[in-house]
mmCIF file of C-alpha atoms and ligand atoms in Angstrom:
data_model
loop_
_atom_site.group_PDB
_atom_site.id
_atom_site.type_symbol
_atom_site.label_atom_id
_atom_site.label_comp_id
_atom_site.label_asym_id
_atom_site.label_seq_id
_atom_site.Cartn_x
_atom_site.Cartn_y
_atom_site.Cartn_z
ATOM 1 C CA UNK S 1 -10.010 -10.727 -17.469
ATOM 2 C CA UNK S 2 -9.342 -14.359 -16.100
ATOM 3 C CA UNK S 3 -5.283 -13.518 -16.226
ATOM 4 C CA UNK S 4 -3.610 -13.981 -13.173
ATOM 5 C CA UNK S 5 -2.477 -10.554 -12.088
ATOM 6 C CA UNK S 6 0.247 -9.204 -9.501
ATOM 7 C CA UNK S 7 -0.250 -6.232 -7.443
ATOM 8 C CA UNK S 8 2.246 -4.251 -5.006
ATOM 9 C CA UNK S 9 0.958 -3.962 -1.495
ATOM 10 C CA UNK S 10 2.734 -1.838 0.929
ATOM 11 C CA UNK S 11 2.109 -1.918 4.841
ATOM 12 C CA UNK S 12 2.878 1.493 5.581
ATOM 13 C CA UNK S 13 4.837 2.586 8.686
ATOM 14 C CA UNK S 14 1.797 3.043 10.650
ATOM 15 C CA UNK S 15 0.832 -0.589 10.074
ATOM 16 C CA UNK S 16 3.999 -1.809 10.580
ATOM 17 C CA UNK S 17 4.296 0.210 13.857
ATOM 18 C CA UNK S 18 1.099 -0.811 15.334
ATOM 19 C CA UNK S 19 1.890 -4.500 14.793
ATOM 20 C CA UNK S 20 -0.823 -5.011 11.783
ATOM 21 C CA UNK S 21 1.196 -6.459 9.451
ATOM 22 C CA UNK S 22 -0.010 -9.948 10.202
ATOM 23 C CA UNK S 23 -3.472 -8.704 10.303
ATOM 24 C CA UNK S 24 -3.412 -7.337 6.869
ATOM 25 C CA UNK S 25 -1.362 -10.492 5.325
ATOM 26 C CA UNK S 26 -4.224 -12.499 7.234
ATOM 27 C CA UNK S 27 -6.879 -10.734 5.144
ATOM 28 C CA UNK S 28 -5.040 -11.108 1.723
ATOM 29 C CA UNK S 29 -4.662 -14.754 2.339
ATOM 30 C CA UNK S 30 -8.115 -15.149 3.624
ATOM 31 C CA UNK S 31 -9.240 -13.751 0.374
ATOM 32 C CA UNK S 32 -7.171 -16.298 -1.518
ATOM 33 C CA UNK S 33 -4.785 -14.466 -3.234
ATOM 34 C CA UNK S 34 -1.104 -15.883 -2.883
ATOM 35 C CA UNK S 35 2.151 -13.782 -1.587
ATOM 36 C CA UNK S 36 4.683 -13.786 -4.338
ATOM 37 C CA UNK S 37 7.128 -11.724 -2.350
ATOM 38 C CA UNK S 38 7.029 -10.496 1.227
ATOM 39 C CA UNK S 39 10.058 -8.137 2.732
ATOM 40 C CA UNK S 40 10.355 -5.639 5.500
ATOM 41 C CA UNK S 41 12.140 -2.837 4.063
ATOM 42 C CA UNK S 42 13.437 0.636 4.915
ATOM 43 C CA UNK S 43 12.228 2.911 1.980
ATOM 44 C CA UNK S 44 14.405 5.858 0.602
ATOM 45 C CA UNK S 45 13.820 9.183 -0.619
ATOM 46 C CA UNK S 46 14.640 8.026 -4.183
ATOM 47 C CA UNK S 47 12.439 4.972 -4.022
ATOM 48 C CA UNK S 48 9.375 6.969 -2.990
ATOM 49 C CA UNK S 49 10.080 9.638 -5.480
ATOM 50 C CA UNK S 50 9.780 6.972 -8.193
ATOM 51 C CA UNK S 51 6.727 5.365 -6.193
ATOM 52 C CA UNK S 52 4.841 8.577 -5.845
ATOM 53 C CA UNK S 53 5.850 10.239 -8.842
ATOM 54 C CA UNK S 54 2.213 10.740 -9.666
ATOM 55 C CA UNK S 55 1.559 12.975 -6.774
ATOM 56 C CA UNK S 56 4.771 15.227 -7.290
ATOM 57 C CA UNK S 57 3.867 18.763 -6.502
ATOM 58 C CA UNK S 58 0.523 17.914 -4.444
ATOM 59 C CA UNK S 59 0.099 19.520 -0.957
ATOM 60 C CA UNK S 60 0.302 16.299 0.747
ATOM 61 C CA UNK S 61 3.127 15.061 -1.275
ATOM 62 C CA UNK S 62 6.372 16.150 1.047
ATOM 63 C CA UNK S 63 4.587 15.006 4.184
ATOM 64 C CA UNK S 64 3.600 11.725 2.463
ATOM 65 C CA UNK S 65 7.290 11.131 1.729
ATOM 66 C CA UNK S 66 8.435 11.806 5.211
ATOM 67 C CA UNK S 67 5.824 9.697 6.762
ATOM 68 C CA UNK S 68 6.736 6.579 4.510
ATOM 69 C CA UNK S 69 10.273 7.338 5.808
ATOM 70 C CA UNK S 70 9.231 7.182 9.371
ATOM 71 C CA UNK S 71 9.813 3.422 9.845
ATOM 72 C CA UNK S 72 10.063 0.225 7.987
ATOM 73 C CA UNK S 73 7.399 -0.619 5.314
ATOM 74 C CA UNK S 74 6.281 -4.327 4.646
ATOM 75 C CA UNK S 75 6.673 -4.500 0.689
ATOM 76 C CA UNK S 76 4.459 -7.231 -0.673
ATOM 77 C CA UNK S 77 3.717 -8.752 -4.007
ATOM 78 C CA UNK S 78 0.202 -10.467 -4.347
ATOM 79 C CA UNK S 79 -1.016 -12.760 -6.769
ATOM 80 C CA UNK S 80 -4.215 -13.998 -8.188
ATOM 81 C CA UNK S 81 -7.268 -13.169 -10.752
ATOM 82 C CA UNK S 82 -8.130 -9.508 -10.594
ATOM 83 C CA UNK S 83 -5.944 -9.224 -7.403
ATOM 84 C CA UNK S 84 -5.327 -5.607 -8.234
ATOM 85 C CA UNK S 85 -9.077 -4.634 -8.021
ATOM 86 C CA UNK S 86 -9.756 -7.076 -5.340
ATOM 87 C CA UNK S 87 -6.970 -5.641 -3.002
ATOM 88 C CA UNK S 88 -8.072 -1.956 -3.714
ATOM 89 C CA UNK S 89 -11.552 -3.362 -2.311
ATOM 90 C CA UNK S 90 -9.927 -5.072 0.740
ATOM 91 C CA UNK S 91 -8.166 -1.928 1.775
ATOM 92 C CA UNK S 92 -11.204 0.456 1.485
ATOM 93 C CA UNK S 93 -11.604 4.409 0.722
ATOM 94 C CA UNK S 94 -8.392 6.577 0.988
ATOM 95 C CA UNK S 95 -9.469 8.320 3.868
ATOM 96 C CA UNK S 96 -9.750 5.767 6.942
ATOM 97 C CA UNK S 97 -12.371 7.712 8.699
ATOM 98 C CA UNK S 98 -14.878 7.011 6.162
ATOM 99 C CA UNK S 99 -13.590 3.857 4.800
ATOM 100 C CA UNK S 100 -16.348 1.124 5.116
ATOM 101 C CA UNK S 101 -16.346 -1.154 8.095
ATOM 102 C CA UNK S 102 -15.113 -4.726 6.655
ATOM 103 C CA UNK S 103 -12.061 -2.986 4.740
ATOM 104 C CA UNK S 104 -8.549 -2.788 6.203
ATOM 105 C CA UNK S 105 -8.977 1.029 6.494
ATOM 106 C CA UNK S 106 -12.502 1.020 7.811
ATOM 107 C CA UNK S 107 -11.615 -1.580 10.443
ATOM 108 C CA UNK S 108 -8.098 -0.508 11.559
ATOM 109 C CA UNK S 109 -7.501 3.102 10.663
ATOM 110 C CA UNK S 110 -8.684 6.421 11.598
ATOM 111 C CA UNK S 111 -7.655 10.123 11.531
ATOM 112 C CA UNK S 112 -4.691 10.687 13.955
ATOM 113 C CA UNK S 113 -4.852 14.690 13.471
ATOM 114 C CA UNK S 114 -1.795 14.594 11.366
ATOM 115 C CA UNK S 115 -1.109 16.391 8.416
ATOM 116 C CA UNK S 116 -0.841 13.253 6.192
ATOM 117 C CA UNK S 117 -3.512 10.511 5.890
ATOM 118 C CA UNK S 118 -2.232 7.360 7.530
ATOM 119 C CA UNK S 119 -4.067 4.842 6.026
ATOM 120 C CA UNK S 120 -2.150 1.752 6.837
ATOM 121 C CA UNK S 121 -1.827 0.187 3.136
ATOM 122 C CA UNK S 122 -0.947 0.979 -0.444
ATOM 123 C CA UNK S 123 -2.354 -1.066 -3.554
ATOM 124 C CA UNK S 124 -1.502 -0.581 -6.855
ATOM 125 C CA UNK S 125 -4.282 1.007 -8.840
ATOM 126 C CA UNK S 126 -3.990 -0.502 -12.336
ATOM 127 C CA UNK S 127 -1.976 -3.279 -14.314
ATOM 128 C CA UNK S 128 0.338 -0.565 -15.386
ATOM 129 C CA UNK S 129 0.973 0.896 -12.015
ATOM 130 C CA UNK S 130 1.096 -2.754 -10.524
ATOM 131 C CA UNK S 131 4.025 -3.617 -13.259
ATOM 132 C CA UNK S 132 5.740 -0.160 -12.583
ATOM 133 C CA UNK S 133 5.955 -0.500 -8.949
ATOM 134 C CA UNK S 134 6.643 -4.052 -8.572
ATOM 135 C CA UNK S 135 9.560 -3.157 -10.965
ATOM 136 C CA UNK S 136 10.466 -0.335 -8.274
ATOM 137 C CA UNK S 137 10.430 -2.506 -5.201
ATOM 138 C CA UNK S 138 11.292 -5.677 -6.466
ATOM 139 C CA UNK S 139 13.486 -5.432 -9.401
ATOM 140 C CA UNK S 140 14.829 -9.024 -9.452
ATOM 141 C CA UNK S 141 10.911 -10.283 -9.912
HETATM 142 P P1 IDP N 201 -4.688 5.433 -2.708
HETATM 143 O O1 IDP N 201 -3.433 5.039 -1.581
HETATM 144 O O2 IDP N 201 -6.092 5.012 -1.948
HETATM 145 O O3 IDP N 201 -4.449 5.181 -3.947
HETATM 146 P P2 IDP N 201 -3.653 8.249 -3.414
HETATM 147 O O4 IDP N 201 -4.885 9.244 -4.027
HETATM 148 O O5 IDP N 201 -3.072 7.522 -4.575
HETATM 149 O O6 IDP N 201 -4.683 7.220 -2.559
HETATM 150 O O7 IDP N 201 -2.922 8.779 -2.598
HETATM 151 C C1 IDP N 201 -1.634 8.240 -2.104
HETATM 152 C C2 IDP N 201 -1.446 8.420 -0.664
HETATM 153 O O8 IDP N 201 -1.464 9.787 -0.435
HETATM 154 C C3 IDP N 201 -2.776 7.912 0.251
HETATM 155 O O9 IDP N 201 -2.851 6.514 0.381
HETATM 156 C C4 IDP N 201 -2.729 8.925 1.584
HETATM 157 O O10 IDP N 201 -1.650 8.127 2.302
HETATM 158 C C5 IDP N 201 -1.976 10.037 0.856
HETATM 159 N N1 IDP N 201 -3.061 11.040 0.479
HETATM 160 C C6 IDP N 201 -3.937 11.029 -0.446
HETATM 161 N N2 IDP N 201 -4.564 12.012 -0.282
HETATM 162 C C7 IDP N 201 -4.294 12.881 0.797
HETATM 163 C C8 IDP N 201 -4.843 14.133 1.429
HETATM 164 O O11 IDP N 201 -5.736 14.666 0.814
HETATM 165 N N3 IDP N 201 -4.257 14.665 2.580
HETATM 166 C C9 IDP N 201 -3.175 13.634 2.972
HETATM 167 N N4 IDP N 201 -2.822 12.703 2.562
HETATM 168 C C10 IDP N 201 -3.236 12.202 1.386
HETATM 169 MG MG1 MG N 202 -3.061 5.358 -5.420
#
């Protein structure tokens, strides 16, 4: 439990487009997590198929991939004790309309009436997915 963890965070295309990358990094750093890698990237269909493998076949999968290809994403590896759980807490609930105020999605996100939930950020949800996702986005780490 006291082990330092790493987690993969993505500022999704809506966050980058709206100029919120700095605000999101600010919240991560203000919480006390370190930035181990930060890179502005264009996702590819292949990379997203790996990243979102668990969602393949769901109704929101195709629009989600299309959204994630709609502009650059900021790929980030954060580091700190329990940062996987901690970032999920900073991010807030998946649906930005009901995400608690004080969270990234609750303060900065909303429903834009589009088919996919544009909710600004991704964060790994377990040690296993963090290792898998960091391997996909930053194979050199
Ligand atoms: P999470 O990002 O909070 O972990 P997941 O269930 O892993 O949520 O879903 C991955 C992403 O797929 C979400 O962040 C959101 O962008 C999108 N998504 C999830 N559920 C829905 C939905 O019901 N409609 C549209 N998009 C969704
Ligand atoms: Mg998820």
